[in-house]
mmCIF file with all atom_site columns, C-alpha atoms and ligand atoms in Angstrom:
data_model
loop_
_atom_site.group_PDB
_atom_site.id
_atom_site.type_symbol
_atom_site.label_atom_id
_atom_site.label_alt_id
_atom_site.label_comp_id
_atom_site.label_asym_id
_atom_site.label_entity_id
_atom_site.label_seq_id
_atom_site.pdbx_PDB_ins_code
_atom_site.Cartn_x
_atom_site.Cartn_y
_atom_site.Cartn_z
_atom_site.occupancy
_atom_site.B_iso_or_equiv
_atom_site.pdbx_formal_charge
_atom_site.auth_seq_id
_atom_site.auth_comp_id
_atom_site.auth_asym_id
_atom_site.auth_atom_id
_atom_site.pdbx_PDB_model_num
ATOM   1   C  CA  . MET A 1 1   ? 44.998 -5.548  -12.735 1.00 49.00 ? 1   MET A CA  1
ATOM   2   C  CA  . THR A 1 2   ? 41.249 -5.500  -11.869 1.00 47.00 ? 2   THR A CA  1
ATOM   3   C  CA  . THR A 1 3   ? 39.013 -8.393  -12.277 1.00 47.00 ? 3   THR A CA  1
ATOM   4   C  CA  . GLY A 1 4   ? 34.912 -8.340  -13.216 1.00 52.00 ? 4   GLY A CA  1
ATOM   5   C  CA  . VAL A 1 5   ? 33.772 -6.322  -16.101 1.00 56.00 ? 5   VAL A CA  1
ATOM   6   C  CA  . ASP A 1 6   ? 35.772 -2.958  -17.584 1.00 62.00 ? 6   ASP A CA  1
ATOM   7   C  CA  . LEU A 1 7   ? 33.410 0.377   -17.792 1.00 69.00 ? 7   LEU A CA  1
ATOM   8   C  CA  . GLY A 1 8   ? 33.094 0.905   -21.096 1.00 78.00 ? 8   GLY A CA  1
ATOM   9   C  CA  . GLN A 1 9   ? 34.419 -1.687  -23.252 1.00 89.00 ? 9   GLN A CA  1
ATOM   10  C  CA  . PRO A 1 10  ? 31.942 -3.265  -25.159 1.00 95.00 ? 10  PRO A CA  1
ATOM   11  C  CA  . GLN A 1 11  ? 31.930 -7.340  -25.171 1.00 96.00 ? 11  GLN A CA  1
ATOM   12  C  CA  . ALA A 1 12  ? 30.661 -8.366  -28.518 1.00 97.00 ? 12  ALA A CA  1
ATOM   13  C  CA  . GLN A 1 13  ? 28.640 -11.653 -29.543 1.00 98.00 ? 13  GLN A CA  1
ATOM   14  C  CA  . SER A 1 14  ? 27.650 -12.723 -32.796 1.00 98.00 ? 14  SER A CA  1
ATOM   15  C  CA  . VAL A 1 15  ? 24.017 -13.767 -33.120 1.00 98.00 ? 15  VAL A CA  1
ATOM   16  C  CA  . ARG A 1 16  ? 23.699 -16.786 -36.033 1.00 98.00 ? 16  ARG A CA  1
ATOM   17  C  CA  . SER A 1 17  ? 21.879 -19.722 -33.804 1.00 98.00 ? 17  SER A CA  1
ATOM   18  C  CA  . ASP A 1 18  ? 19.741 -20.514 -31.105 1.00 98.00 ? 18  ASP A CA  1
ATOM   19  C  CA  . GLU A 1 19  ? 22.834 -21.165 -29.301 1.00 98.00 ? 19  GLU A CA  1
ATOM   20  C  CA  . ASP A 1 20  ? 24.304 -17.701 -29.787 1.00 98.00 ? 20  ASP A CA  1
ATOM   21  C  CA  . VAL A 1 21  ? 20.922 -16.077 -28.055 1.00 98.00 ? 21  VAL A CA  1
ATOM   22  C  CA  . VAL A 1 22  ? 21.937 -18.276 -24.876 1.00 98.00 ? 22  VAL A CA  1
ATOM   23  C  CA  . ARG A 1 23  ? 25.270 -16.725 -24.607 1.00 98.00 ? 23  ARG A CA  1
ATOM   24  C  CA  . VAL A 1 24  ? 23.539 -13.135 -25.272 1.00 98.00 ? 24  VAL A CA  1
ATOM   25  C  CA  . ARG A 1 25  ? 21.637 -13.954 -21.940 1.00 98.00 ? 25  ARG A CA  1
ATOM   26  C  CA  . GLN A 1 26  ? 24.632 -15.378 -20.365 1.00 98.00 ? 26  GLN A CA  1
ATOM   27  C  CA  . LEU A 1 27  ? 26.849 -12.161 -20.939 1.00 98.00 ? 27  LEU A CA  1
ATOM   28  C  CA  . VAL A 1 28  ? 23.863 -9.821  -20.108 1.00 98.00 ? 28  VAL A CA  1
ATOM   29  C  CA  . ARG A 1 29  ? 23.540 -11.744 -17.173 1.00 98.00 ? 29  ARG A CA  1
ATOM   30  C  CA  . ALA A 1 30  ? 26.830 -11.526 -16.150 1.00 97.00 ? 30  ALA A CA  1
ATOM   31  C  CA  . VAL A 1 31  ? 27.362 -7.506  -16.753 1.00 97.00 ? 31  VAL A CA  1
ATOM   32  C  CA  . ALA A 1 32  ? 24.202 -6.886  -15.145 1.00 98.00 ? 32  ALA A CA  1
ATOM   33  C  CA  . VAL A 1 33  ? 25.469 -8.611  -11.954 1.00 97.00 ? 33  VAL A CA  1
ATOM   34  C  CA  . SER A 1 34  ? 28.791 -6.848  -12.414 1.00 96.00 ? 34  SER A CA  1
ATOM   35  C  CA  . VAL A 1 35  ? 26.885 -3.564  -12.233 1.00 97.00 ? 35  VAL A CA  1
ATOM   36  C  CA  . LYS A 1 36  ? 24.778 -4.819  -9.277  1.00 96.00 ? 36  LYS A CA  1
ATOM   37  C  CA  . LEU A 1 37  ? 21.450 -4.646  -10.284 1.00 98.00 ? 37  LEU A CA  1
ATOM   38  C  CA  . SER A 1 38  ? 18.770 -6.045  -8.431  1.00 97.00 ? 38  SER A CA  1
ATOM   39  C  CA  . LEU A 1 39  ? 17.679 -9.891  -9.167  1.00 98.00 ? 39  LEU A CA  1
ATOM   40  C  CA  . VAL A 1 40  ? 14.383 -8.593  -10.712 1.00 98.00 ? 40  VAL A CA  1
ATOM   41  C  CA  . ASP A 1 41  ? 16.355 -6.149  -12.477 1.00 98.00 ? 41  ASP A CA  1
ATOM   42  C  CA  . GLN A 1 42  ? 18.747 -8.661  -13.586 1.00 98.00 ? 42  GLN A CA  1
ATOM   43  C  CA  . THR A 1 43  ? 15.833 -10.658 -15.083 1.00 98.00 ? 43  THR A CA  1
ATOM   44  C  CA  . LYS A 1 44  ? 14.207 -7.766  -16.752 1.00 98.00 ? 44  LYS A CA  1
ATOM   45  C  CA  . VAL A 1 45  ? 17.393 -6.819  -18.946 1.00 98.00 ? 45  VAL A CA  1
ATOM   46  C  CA  . VAL A 1 46  ? 18.125 -10.595 -19.757 1.00 98.00 ? 46  VAL A CA  1
ATOM   47  C  CA  . THR A 1 47  ? 14.502 -11.402 -20.664 1.00 98.00 ? 47  THR A CA  1
ATOM   48  C  CA  . ALA A 1 48  ? 14.474 -7.955  -22.856 1.00 98.00 ? 48  ALA A CA  1
ATOM   49  C  CA  . ALA A 1 49  ? 17.940 -9.145  -24.479 1.00 98.00 ? 49  ALA A CA  1
ATOM   50  C  CA  . SER A 1 50  ? 16.595 -12.365 -24.887 1.00 98.00 ? 50  SER A CA  1
ATOM   51  C  CA  . GLU A 1 51  ? 13.924 -11.198 -27.019 1.00 98.00 ? 51  GLU A CA  1
ATOM   52  C  CA  . LEU A 1 52  ? 15.798 -8.713  -29.116 1.00 98.00 ? 52  LEU A CA  1
ATOM   53  C  CA  . ALA A 1 53  ? 18.499 -11.212 -29.806 1.00 98.00 ? 53  ALA A CA  1
ATOM   54  C  CA  . ARG A 1 54  ? 15.942 -13.513 -31.001 1.00 98.00 ? 54  ARG A CA  1
ATOM   55  C  CA  . ASN A 1 55  ? 14.718 -11.195 -33.192 1.00 98.00 ? 55  ASN A CA  1
ATOM   56  C  CA  . THR A 1 56  ? 17.613 -10.069 -34.676 1.00 98.00 ? 56  THR A CA  1
ATOM   57  C  CA  . LEU A 1 57  ? 18.503 -13.722 -35.702 1.00 98.00 ? 57  LEU A CA  1
ATOM   58  C  CA  . VAL A 1 58  ? 14.909 -14.132 -36.697 1.00 97.00 ? 58  VAL A CA  1
ATOM   59  C  CA  . TYR A 1 59  ? 13.734 -11.181 -38.661 1.00 98.00 ? 59  TYR A CA  1
ATOM   60  C  CA  . GLY A 1 60  ? 16.856 -9.613  -39.193 1.00 98.00 ? 60  GLY A CA  1
ATOM   61  C  CA  . GLY A 1 61  ? 18.804 -12.896 -40.494 1.00 98.00 ? 61  GLY A CA  1
ATOM   62  C  CA  . GLY A 1 62  ? 21.353 -12.583 -37.675 1.00 98.00 ? 62  GLY A CA  1
ATOM   63  C  CA  . GLY A 1 63  ? 23.652 -10.106 -36.244 1.00 98.00 ? 63  GLY A CA  1
ATOM   64  C  CA  . SER A 1 64  ? 25.586 -8.803  -33.654 1.00 98.00 ? 64  SER A CA  1
ATOM   65  C  CA  . VAL A 1 65  ? 25.097 -7.761  -29.841 1.00 98.00 ? 65  VAL A CA  1
ATOM   66  C  CA  . GLU A 1 66  ? 27.282 -5.768  -27.928 1.00 98.00 ? 66  GLU A CA  1
ATOM   67  C  CA  . VAL A 1 67  ? 27.074 -5.156  -24.158 1.00 98.00 ? 67  VAL A CA  1
ATOM   68  C  CA  . THR A 1 68  ? 28.906 -2.280  -22.280 1.00 97.00 ? 68  THR A CA  1
ATOM   69  C  CA  . VAL A 1 69  ? 29.083 -0.940  -18.803 1.00 97.00 ? 69  VAL A CA  1
ATOM   70  C  CA  . VAL A 1 70  ? 28.086 2.405   -18.433 1.00 96.00 ? 70  VAL A CA  1
ATOM   71  C  CA  . ASP A 1 71  ? 28.135 5.098   -15.904 1.00 95.00 ? 71  ASP A CA  1
ATOM   72  C  CA  . ASN A 1 72  ? 26.025 8.359   -15.806 1.00 93.00 ? 72  ASN A CA  1
ATOM   73  C  CA  . GLY A 1 73  ? 28.159 9.800   -12.679 1.00 93.00 ? 73  GLY A CA  1
ATOM   74  C  CA  . ARG A 1 74  ? 25.171 8.597   -10.391 1.00 94.00 ? 74  ARG A CA  1
ATOM   75  C  CA  . ARG A 1 75  ? 24.381 5.048   -11.350 1.00 96.00 ? 75  ARG A CA  1
ATOM   76  C  CA  . LYS A 1 76  ? 26.327 2.213   -13.019 1.00 96.00 ? 76  LYS A CA  1
ATOM   77  C  CA  . GLY A 1 77  ? 24.397 0.158   -15.838 1.00 97.00 ? 77  GLY A CA  1
ATOM   78  C  CA  . VAL A 1 78  ? 24.248 -1.868  -18.482 1.00 98.00 ? 78  VAL A CA  1
ATOM   79  C  CA  . GLN A 1 79  ? 23.766 -0.804  -22.351 1.00 98.00 ? 79  GLN A CA  1
ATOM   80  C  CA  . ILE A 1 80  ? 23.066 -3.112  -24.900 1.00 98.00 ? 80  ILE A CA  1
ATOM   81  C  CA  . VAL A 1 81  ? 23.119 -2.671  -28.830 1.00 98.00 ? 81  VAL A CA  1
ATOM   82  C  CA  . PHE A 1 82  ? 21.193 -5.208  -31.309 1.00 98.00 ? 82  PHE A CA  1
ATOM   83  C  CA  . ALA A 1 83  ? 22.358 -4.951  -34.646 1.00 98.00 ? 83  ALA A CA  1
ATOM   84  C  CA  . ASP A 1 84  ? 21.433 -6.339  -37.804 1.00 98.00 ? 84  ASP A CA  1
ATOM   85  C  CA  . SER A 1 85  ? 21.585 -5.643  -41.951 1.00 98.00 ? 85  SER A CA  1
ATOM   86  C  CA  . GLY A 1 86  ? 18.025 -7.041  -42.644 1.00 98.00 ? 86  GLY A CA  1
ATOM   87  C  CA  . PRO A 1 87  ? 15.493 -5.720  -44.379 1.00 98.00 ? 87  PRO A CA  1
ATOM   88  C  CA  . GLY A 1 88  ? 14.225 -3.132  -41.509 1.00 98.00 ? 88  GLY A CA  1
ATOM   89  C  CA  . ILE A 1 89  ? 10.838 -2.296  -39.747 1.00 98.00 ? 89  ILE A CA  1
ATOM   90  C  CA  . ASP A 1 90  ? 8.544  -0.684  -42.233 1.00 96.00 ? 90  ASP A CA  1
ATOM   91  C  CA  . ASP A 1 91  ? 5.998  0.296   -39.820 1.00 96.00 ? 91  ASP A CA  1
ATOM   92  C  CA  . LEU A 1 92  ? 7.768  0.834   -36.292 1.00 97.00 ? 92  LEU A CA  1
ATOM   93  C  CA  . ASP A 1 93  ? 4.216  2.247   -34.483 1.00 96.00 ? 93  ASP A CA  1
ATOM   94  C  CA  . LEU A 1 94  ? 2.866  -0.972  -35.616 1.00 97.00 ? 94  LEU A CA  1
ATOM   95  C  CA  . ALA A 1 95  ? 5.758  -3.271  -34.606 1.00 97.00 ? 95  ALA A CA  1
ATOM   96  C  CA  . MET A 1 96  ? 5.698  -1.690  -30.827 1.00 96.00 ? 96  MET A CA  1
ATOM   97  C  CA  . THR A 1 97  ? 1.862  -2.436  -30.555 1.00 96.00 ? 97  THR A CA  1
ATOM   98  C  CA  . ASP A 1 98  ? 1.418  -5.362  -28.282 1.00 96.00 ? 98  ASP A CA  1
ATOM   99  C  CA  . GLY A 1 99  ? 0.296  -8.276  -30.108 1.00 96.00 ? 99  GLY A CA  1
ATOM   100 C  CA  . TYR A 1 100 ? 1.563  -7.389  -33.632 1.00 96.00 ? 100 TYR A CA  1
ATOM   101 C  CA  . THR A 1 101 ? 3.606  -10.091 -35.338 1.00 97.00 ? 101 THR A CA  1
ATOM   102 C  CA  . SER A 1 102 ? 4.360  -10.279 -39.045 1.00 96.00 ? 102 SER A CA  1
ATOM   103 C  CA  . GLY A 1 103 ? 5.514  -14.060 -38.276 1.00 90.00 ? 103 GLY A CA  1
ATOM   104 C  CA  . GLY A 1 104 ? 3.842  -16.569 -35.655 1.00 89.00 ? 104 GLY A CA  1
ATOM   105 C  CA  . GLY A 1 105 ? 5.109  -15.207 -32.486 1.00 93.00 ? 105 GLY A CA  1
ATOM   106 C  CA  . LEU A 1 106 ? 3.009  -13.466 -29.772 1.00 95.00 ? 106 LEU A CA  1
ATOM   107 C  CA  . GLY A 1 107 ? 4.220  -10.247 -31.307 1.00 95.00 ? 107 GLY A CA  1
ATOM   108 C  CA  . LEU A 1 108 ? 5.146  -8.951  -27.540 1.00 96.00 ? 108 LEU A CA  1
ATOM   109 C  CA  . GLY A 1 109 ? 9.039  -9.070  -28.144 1.00 97.00 ? 109 GLY A CA  1
ATOM   110 C  CA  . LEU A 1 110 ? 9.426  -5.496  -28.527 1.00 98.00 ? 110 LEU A CA  1
ATOM   111 C  CA  . SER A 1 111 ? 6.753  -3.651  -26.613 1.00 97.00 ? 111 SER A CA  1
ATOM   112 C  CA  . GLY A 1 112 ? 7.288  -6.027  -23.870 1.00 97.00 ? 112 GLY A CA  1
ATOM   113 C  CA  . SER A 1 113 ? 11.312 -5.242  -23.976 1.00 98.00 ? 113 SER A CA  1
ATOM   114 C  CA  . ARG A 1 114 ? 10.557 -1.621  -23.802 1.00 98.00 ? 114 ARG A CA  1
ATOM   115 C  CA  . ARG A 1 115 ? 8.655  -2.140  -20.730 1.00 98.00 ? 115 ARG A CA  1
ATOM   116 C  CA  . LEU A 1 116 ? 11.521 -4.056  -19.124 1.00 98.00 ? 116 LEU A CA  1
ATOM   117 C  CA  . VAL A 1 117 ? 14.257 -1.744  -19.732 1.00 98.00 ? 117 VAL A CA  1
ATOM   118 C  CA  . ASP A 1 118 ? 15.080 2.043   -18.733 1.00 98.00 ? 118 ASP A CA  1
ATOM   119 C  CA  . GLU A 1 119 ? 15.857 3.437   -21.950 1.00 98.00 ? 119 GLU A CA  1
ATOM   120 C  CA  . PHE A 1 120 ? 14.996 2.060   -25.550 1.00 98.00 ? 120 PHE A CA  1
ATOM   121 C  CA  . GLN A 1 121 ? 16.077 3.393   -28.886 1.00 98.00 ? 121 GLN A CA  1
ATOM   122 C  CA  . ILE A 1 122 ? 15.369 2.063   -32.117 1.00 98.00 ? 122 ILE A CA  1
ATOM   123 C  CA  . GLU A 1 123 ? 17.173 2.833   -35.455 1.00 98.00 ? 123 GLU A CA  1
ATOM   124 C  CA  . THR A 1 124 ? 15.932 1.205   -38.483 1.00 98.00 ? 124 THR A CA  1
ATOM   125 C  CA  . SER A 1 125 ? 15.735 1.541   -42.691 1.00 98.00 ? 125 SER A CA  1
ATOM   126 C  CA  . ALA A 1 126 ? 15.445 -1.126  -45.341 1.00 97.00 ? 126 ALA A CA  1
ATOM   127 C  CA  . GLU A 1 127 ? 19.250 0.271   -46.458 1.00 97.00 ? 127 GLU A CA  1
ATOM   128 C  CA  . THR A 1 128 ? 20.654 -0.331  -43.100 1.00 97.00 ? 128 THR A CA  1
ATOM   129 C  CA  . GLY A 1 129 ? 19.264 -2.613  -41.372 1.00 98.00 ? 129 GLY A CA  1
ATOM   130 C  CA  . THR A 1 130 ? 17.708 -2.461  -37.646 1.00 98.00 ? 130 THR A CA  1
ATOM   131 C  CA  . ARG A 1 131 ? 19.971 -1.137  -34.616 1.00 98.00 ? 131 ARG A CA  1
ATOM   132 C  CA  . ILE A 1 132 ? 18.072 -1.210  -30.911 1.00 98.00 ? 132 ILE A CA  1
ATOM   133 C  CA  . THR A 1 133 ? 19.885 0.447   -28.050 1.00 98.00 ? 133 THR A CA  1
ATOM   134 C  CA  . VAL A 1 134 ? 18.540 -0.600  -24.698 1.00 98.00 ? 134 VAL A CA  1
ATOM   135 C  CA  . THR A 1 135 ? 20.077 0.934   -21.333 1.00 98.00 ? 135 THR A CA  1
ATOM   136 C  CA  . LYS A 1 136 ? 19.099 -0.519  -17.642 1.00 98.00 ? 136 LYS A CA  1
ATOM   137 C  CA  . TRP A 1 137 ? 20.486 1.555   -14.870 1.00 98.00 ? 137 TRP A CA  1
ATOM   138 C  CA  . SER A 1 138 ? 20.933 0.023   -11.339 1.00 96.00 ? 138 SER A CA  1
ATOM   139 C  CA  . ARG A 1 139 ? 19.072 1.716   -8.435  1.00 88.00 ? 139 ARG A CA  1
HETATM 140 N  N1  . ATP B 2 .   ? 15.259 -7.096  -36.461 1.00 70.74 ? 201 ATP B N1  1
HETATM 141 C  C1  . ATP B 2 .   ? 14.095 -6.646  -36.781 1.00 70.74 ? 201 ATP B C1  1
HETATM 142 N  N2  . ATP B 2 .   ? 14.202 -6.602  -37.927 1.00 70.74 ? 201 ATP B N2  1
HETATM 143 C  C2  . ATP B 2 .   ? 13.089 -7.036  -38.862 1.00 70.74 ? 201 ATP B C2  1
HETATM 144 N  N3  . ATP B 2 .   ? 12.056 -6.989  -38.361 1.00 70.74 ? 201 ATP B N3  1
HETATM 145 C  C3  . ATP B 2 .   ? 11.840 -6.884  -37.194 1.00 70.74 ? 201 ATP B C3  1
HETATM 146 C  C4  . ATP B 2 .   ? 12.837 -6.829  -36.245 1.00 70.74 ? 201 ATP B C4  1
HETATM 147 N  N4  . ATP B 2 .   ? 12.556 -7.121  -35.135 1.00 70.74 ? 201 ATP B N4  1
HETATM 148 C  C5  . ATP B 2 .   ? 10.954 -7.085  -34.908 1.00 70.74 ? 201 ATP B C5  1
HETATM 149 N  N5  . ATP B 2 .   ? 10.648 -7.207  -36.269 1.00 70.74 ? 201 ATP B N5  1
HETATM 150 C  C6  . ATP B 2 .   ? 9.297  -7.058  -36.980 1.00 70.74 ? 201 ATP B C6  1
HETATM 151 O  O1  . ATP B 2 .   ? 8.415  -6.370  -35.570 1.00 70.74 ? 201 ATP B O1  1
HETATM 152 C  C7  . ATP B 2 .   ? 7.487  -7.494  -35.334 1.00 70.74 ? 201 ATP B C7  1
HETATM 153 C  C8  . ATP B 2 .   ? 7.055  -7.565  -33.773 1.00 70.74 ? 201 ATP B C8  1
HETATM 154 O  O2  . ATP B 2 .   ? 8.172  -7.874  -32.890 1.00 70.74 ? 201 ATP B O2  1
HETATM 155 P  P1  . ATP B 2 .   ? 8.007  -8.610  -31.550 1.00 70.74 ? 201 ATP B P1  1
HETATM 156 O  O3  . ATP B 2 .   ? 9.476  -9.215  -30.654 1.00 70.74 ? 201 ATP B O3  1
HETATM 157 O  O4  . ATP B 2 .   ? 7.057  -7.971  -31.021 1.00 70.74 ? 201 ATP B O4  1
HETATM 158 O  O5  . ATP B 2 .   ? 6.977  -10.099 -31.918 1.00 70.74 ? 201 ATP B O5  1
HETATM 159 P  P2  . ATP B 2 .   ? 7.535  -10.985 -32.659 1.00 70.74 ? 201 ATP B P2  1
HETATM 160 O  O6  . ATP B 2 .   ? 8.614  -11.746 -32.623 1.00 70.74 ? 201 ATP B O6  1
HETATM 161 O  O7  . ATP B 2 .   ? 6.671  -11.455 -33.936 1.00 70.74 ? 201 ATP B O7  1
HETATM 162 O  O8  . ATP B 2 .   ? 6.861  -12.161 -31.801 1.00 70.74 ? 201 ATP B O8  1
HETATM 163 P  P3  . ATP B 2 .   ? 7.378  -12.569 -30.083 1.00 70.74 ? 201 ATP B P3  1
HETATM 164 O  O9  . ATP B 2 .   ? 8.619  -11.348 -30.210 1.00 70.74 ? 201 ATP B O9  1
HETATM 165 O  O10 . ATP B 2 .   ? 6.253  -12.144 -29.297 1.00 70.74 ? 201 ATP B O10 1
HETATM 166 O  O11 . ATP B 2 .   ? 7.618  -14.139 -30.400 1.00 70.74 ? 201 ATP B O11 1
HETATM 167 C  C9  . ATP B 2 .   ? 7.770  -8.659  -35.645 1.00 70.74 ? 201 ATP B C9  1
HETATM 168 O  O12 . ATP B 2 .   ? 6.767  -9.873  -36.013 1.00 70.74 ? 201 ATP B O12 1
HETATM 169 C  C10 . ATP B 2 .   ? 8.563  -8.418  -37.212 1.00 70.74 ? 201 ATP B C10 1
HETATM 170 O  O13 . ATP B 2 .   ? 7.812  -8.127  -38.182 1.00 70.74 ? 201 ATP B O13 1
HETATM 171 MG MG1 . MG  B 3 .   ? 10.241 -11.115 -31.343 1.00 70.74 ? 202 MG  B MG1 1
#
């Protein structure tokens, strides 16, 4: 019997409300601690997760988040997948630009999140919605 977070077992959180965004933050923080990210890196990945989960809620119409401990043989990390079945992002280059918002935001969520993590991948279409995968490695 082991304690803590199992390698490779995703932990899921639905994103339907502001409270769920808080739960995503808490889950990501716990997993980041378990893979021994520094306090600064914990805060970076929690901040990115908060922004992306908020986008899932606001623009995606809600969705799900999965948090997984990953291991590349040298380091452990936290990988987070944000998925929604919303309208997709029409112009991804524009959406990734600092300051671009289609709503009333600051337009820093996507671009800022990308800078806060080590790996950042977006798949988006009008048919399937938006799926963003980010990874932060311990160092
Ligand atoms: N999951 C999503 N589905 C559809 N569109 C999205 C999604 N996430 C982001 N977008 C689009 O990308 C734009 C930029 O997102 P970003 O998070 O950078 O800024 P914002 O949410 O508008 O403002 P901020 O996050 O700074 O408050 C959004 O305004 C929205 O048009
Ligand atoms: Mg945003």
